């Protein structure tokens, strides 16, 4: 158990809908990273937050947004969902410095029908 | 061309075999190289972390980085059934964005 929690574990929704994925980092970690993992693309970095502020941005679509709250938990919002958004979404946490390890949560499996 | 290329396998070996997993990359600015292990339905966990070129050993695991060839490897000695998992390579420049390979699925047969 990495100490990172993600809810929900599974999410099934329809195209065009909006969903929110939640992540609670390990105690003491200031940084949260979001990743998307699909079979054909592998693990893709989406975005990083550090102590409430956006730190780095990867291949995140404009339909997706994230935020980190004062208690350091983070939410990833996915809107106007498409079939291709079906994937595993992982959250990782760490101290936020590049040399520090990222600890991954168990992931949220999103299925868009 | 993807930033990081990794053969997806699957790779199947008998228990006790030496396993070699590899990734190639195109960005010569990558300086930090990592290997993660991911069990089915779990998040990735860090196995090895290497800076720049060279070798690093940790128990049965050895990571090698050849920056001149843009090639990294992970060797697993005396492989065990518990090593059966997907292995992801990852790398980054000096910033915070990590680039992952698609993963190699490994099965160690008792």
Coordinates of C-alpha atoms in Angstrom, one line a residue:
Chain A
X1 CA 0.0 0.0 0.0
X2 CA 1.6 3.3 -1.2
X3 CA -0.5 5.5 1.1
X4 CA -2.1 7.3 -1.9
X5 CA -5.8 6.9 -2.1
X6 CA -8.0 7.3 -5.2
X7 CA -11.8 7.3 -5.5
X8 CA -13.8 5.9 -7.1
X9 CA -12.1 2.6 -8.1
X10 CA -14.3 2.2 -11.1
X11 CA -16.5 4.7 -13.1
X12 CA -18.8 3.9 -16.0
X13 CA -20.4 6.8 -17.8
X14 CA -21.7 7.9 -21.2
X15 CA -20.2 10.1 -23.9
X16 CA -20.6 13.8 -23.3
X17 CA -20.8 13.4 -19.5
X18 CA -18.5 15.0 -16.9
X19 CA -16.8 13.1 -14.1
X20 CA -14.5 14.0 -11.2
X21 CA -11.7 11.7 -9.9
X22 CA -10.3 12.3 -6.5
X23 CA -6.9 11.7 -5.0
X24 CA -5.5 12.0 -1.5
X25 CA -1.7 12.1 -1.3
X26 CA 0.5 10.4 1.3
X27 CA 0.8 12.2 4.5
X28 CA 3.5 14.9 4.2
X29 CA 3.6 14.9 0.4
X30 CA 3.0 18.3 -1.1
X31 CA 2.8 17.3 -4.7
X32 CA 0.3 15.4 -6.8
X33 CA 0.7 14.1 -10.3
X34 CA -2.0 12.8 -12.6
X35 CA -1.5 10.2 -15.3
X36 CA -3.6 8.5 -17.9
X37 CA -2.8 4.9 -18.8
X38 CA -4.3 3.3 -21.9
X39 CA -3.3 0.1 -23.7
X40 CA -2.0 1.8 -26.8
X41 CA -0.4 5.0 -25.3
X42 CA 1.0 3.7 -22.1
X43 CA 1.4 6.0 -19.1
X44 CA 0.9 9.6 -20.1
X45 CA 1.7 12.5 -17.7
X46 CA -1.2 14.9 -17.5
X47 CA -0.4 17.5 -14.8
X48 CA 1.4 18.2 -11.5
X49 CA 0.4 20.3 -8.6
X50 CA 2.6 21.4 -5.8
X51 CA 1.1 22.8 -2.6
X52 CA -1.9 24.0 -4.4
X53 CA -0.3 25.5 -7.5
X54 CA 0.2 24.0 -11.0
X55 CA 3.8 23.0 -11.4
X56 CA 4.0 21.2 -14.7
X57 CA 1.7 20.3 -17.5
X58 CA 1.9 17.4 -19.9
X59 CA -0.5 16.0 -22.5
X60 CA -3.6 17.2 -20.8
X61 CA -6.6 17.9 -23.0
X62 CA -8.5 21.2 -22.7
X63 CA -11.6 19.2 -21.7
X64 CA -9.6 18.0 -18.6
X65 CA -8.8 20.2 -15.6
X66 CA -7.4 19.6 -12.2
X67 CA -6.9 21.4 -8.9
X68 CA -5.3 20.8 -5.6
X69 CA -7.1 22.0 -2.5
X70 CA -5.7 23.5 0.7
X71 CA -5.8 20.1 2.4
X72 CA -3.6 18.8 -0.5
X73 CA -6.1 16.4 -2.0
X74 CA -6.6 16.8 -5.7
X75 CA -9.4 16.4 -8.2
X76 CA -9.2 15.7 -11.9
X77 CA -12.2 16.8 -13.8
X78 CA -13.0 15.2 -17.2
X79 CA -15.7 16.8 -19.3
X80 CA -17.4 16.2 -22.7
X81 CA -16.2 12.6 -22.4
X82 CA -15.4 10.6 -25.5
X83 CA -15.0 6.9 -26.0
X84 CA -11.2 7.4 -26.2
X85 CA -11.1 8.8 -22.7
X86 CA -11.6 5.3 -21.4
X87 CA -8.5 4.4 -19.4
X88 CA -6.9 4.0 -16.1
X89 CA -6.2 7.3 -14.3
X90 CA -3.4 7.3 -11.7
X91 CA -2.6 9.8 -9.2
X92 CA 0.9 9.8 -7.7
X93 CA 2.3 11.9 -4.8
X94 CA 5.7 13.0 -3.7
X95 CA 7.7 15.8 -2.1
X96 CA 7.6 17.5 -5.4
X97 CA 11.3 17.9 -6.1
X98 CA 12.4 16.2 -9.4
X99 CA 14.7 13.8 -7.6
X100 CA 12.0 12.6 -5.3
X101 CA 10.2 9.4 -5.8
X102 CA 6.5 9.4 -6.9
X103 CA 4.2 7.0 -5.1
X104 CA 1.3 5.8 -7.2
X105 CA -2.2 5.2 -6.0
X106 CA -4.3 2.2 -7.1
X107 CA -5.9 4.1 -10.0
X108 CA -9.5 4.8 -11.2
X109 CA -10.7 2.8 -14.1
X110 CA -12.9 5.0 -16.3
X111 CA -15.2 3.4 -18.9
X112 CA -17.0 5.7 -21.3
X113 CA -19.8 4.0 -23.2
Chain B
X1 CA 8.1 9.0 -33.1
X2 CA 7.4 8.4 -29.4
X3 CA 9.8 9.9 -26.9
X4 CA 10.3 6.5 -25.3
X5 CA 10.0 3.1 -27.1
X6 CA 9.6 -0.1 -25.2
X7 CA 8.9 -3.6 -26.6
X8 CA 5.5 -4.6 -25.1
X9 CA 6.4 -8.3 -25.1
X10 CA 4.9 -10.4 -23.7
X11 CA 8.0 -12.1 -22.3
X12 CA 7.9 -15.5 -20.7
X13 CA 10.9 -17.1 -19.0
X14 CA 11.5 -20.1 -16.7
X15 CA 12.1 -19.5 -13.0
X16 CA 15.8 -18.7 -12.3
X17 CA 16.4 -17.2 -15.8
X18 CA 18.1 -13.8 -16.3
X19 CA 15.7 -11.3 -17.8
X20 CA 16.7 -8.4 -19.9
X21 CA 14.3 -5.5 -20.4
X22 CA 15.1 -2.6 -22.7
X23 CA 14.0 0.9 -23.7
X24 CA 15.2 3.3 -26.3
X25 CA 14.6 7.0 -26.4
X26 CA 15.0 9.9 -28.7
X27 CA 15.5 12.9 -26.4
X28 CA 19.2 13.4 -25.7
X29 CA 18.3 15.8 -22.9
X30 CA 17.0 13.0 -20.7
X31 CA 19.2 12.7 -17.6
X32 CA 17.2 10.7 -15.1
X33 CA 16.1 7.1 -15.8
X34 CA 13.8 4.9 -13.8
X35 CA 12.2 1.5 -13.9
X36 CA 8.8 0.8 -12.4
X37 CA 7.1 -2.5 -11.8
X38 CA 3.3 -2.7 -12.1
X39 CA 1.3 -5.6 -10.9
X40 CA -2.1 -6.2 -12.5
X41 CA -4.7 -3.7 -11.3
X42 CA -2.1 -1.9 -9.2
X43 CA -0.3 1.4 -9.5
X44 CA 3.4 1.4 -10.7
X45 CA 6.1 1.2 -8.0
X46 CA 9.6 2.4 -8.4
X47 CA 12.3 -0.2 -8.7
X48 CA 15.4 1.6 -9.8
X49 CA 16.5 5.2 -10.2
X50 CA 19.6 6.2 -12.2
X51 CA 21.2 9.5 -13.0
X52 CA 23.1 9.8 -16.3
X53 CA 25.1 6.9 -17.7
X54 CA 26.3 3.9 -15.9
X55 CA 25.2 0.9 -13.9
X56 CA 23.3 0.6 -10.7
X57 CA 22.7 -2.6 -8.8
X58 CA 20.1 -3.4 -6.1
X59 CA 19.8 -7.0 -5.1
X60 CA 18.7 -9.1 -8.1
X61 CA 18.1 -6.0 -10.2
X62 CA 20.7 -4.1 -12.3
X63 CA 19.9 -1.0 -14.3
X64 CA 22.1 0.2 -17.1
X65 CA 22.1 3.5 -19.0
X66 CA 24.0 4.1 -22.2
X67 CA 23.3 7.7 -23.1
X68 CA 25.5 7.6 -26.2
X69 CA 23.2 4.9 -27.7
X70 CA 20.0 6.3 -26.0
X71 CA 19.4 2.9 -24.6
X72 CA 18.5 1.7 -21.1
X73 CA 18.2 -1.8 -19.7
X74 CA 17.0 -3.6 -16.6
X75 CA 18.4 -7.0 -15.8
X76 CA 16.7 -9.4 -13.3
X77 CA 18.8 -12.2 -12.0
X78 CA 17.4 -15.5 -10.7
X79 CA 13.9 -14.5 -11.7
X80 CA 11.1 -15.5 -9.5
X81 CA 7.4 -16.1 -10.2
X82 CA 6.7 -13.0 -8.0
X83 CA 8.6 -10.9 -10.6
X84 CA 5.7 -11.5 -13.0
X85 CA 4.4 -8.0 -13.8
X86 CA 4.6 -5.3 -16.3
X87 CA 7.8 -3.3 -16.3
X88 CA 7.8 0.4 -17.3
X89 CA 10.8 2.5 -18.1
X90 CA 10.6 6.2 -17.4
X91 CA 12.8 9.1 -18.0
X92 CA 12.9 12.9 -17.7
X93 CA 15.0 16.0 -18.2
X94 CA 15.7 18.3 -15.3
X95 CA 12.1 19.3 -14.9
X96 CA 9.1 17.5 -13.5
X97 CA 7.6 15.8 -16.5
X98 CA 8.2 12.1 -16.7
X99 CA 8.0 10.2 -20.0
X100 CA 7.0 6.5 -19.7
X101 CA 7.4 3.6 -22.0
X102 CA 4.3 1.5 -22.7
X103 CA 5.6 -1.4 -20.5
X104 CA 6.8 -4.9 -21.1
X105 CA 4.7 -7.8 -19.7
X106 CA 6.9 -10.4 -18.0
X107 CA 5.8 -13.9 -16.8
X108 CA 8.1 -16.1 -14.9
X109 CA 7.1 -19.7 -15.0
X110 CA 7.7 -21.9 -12.0

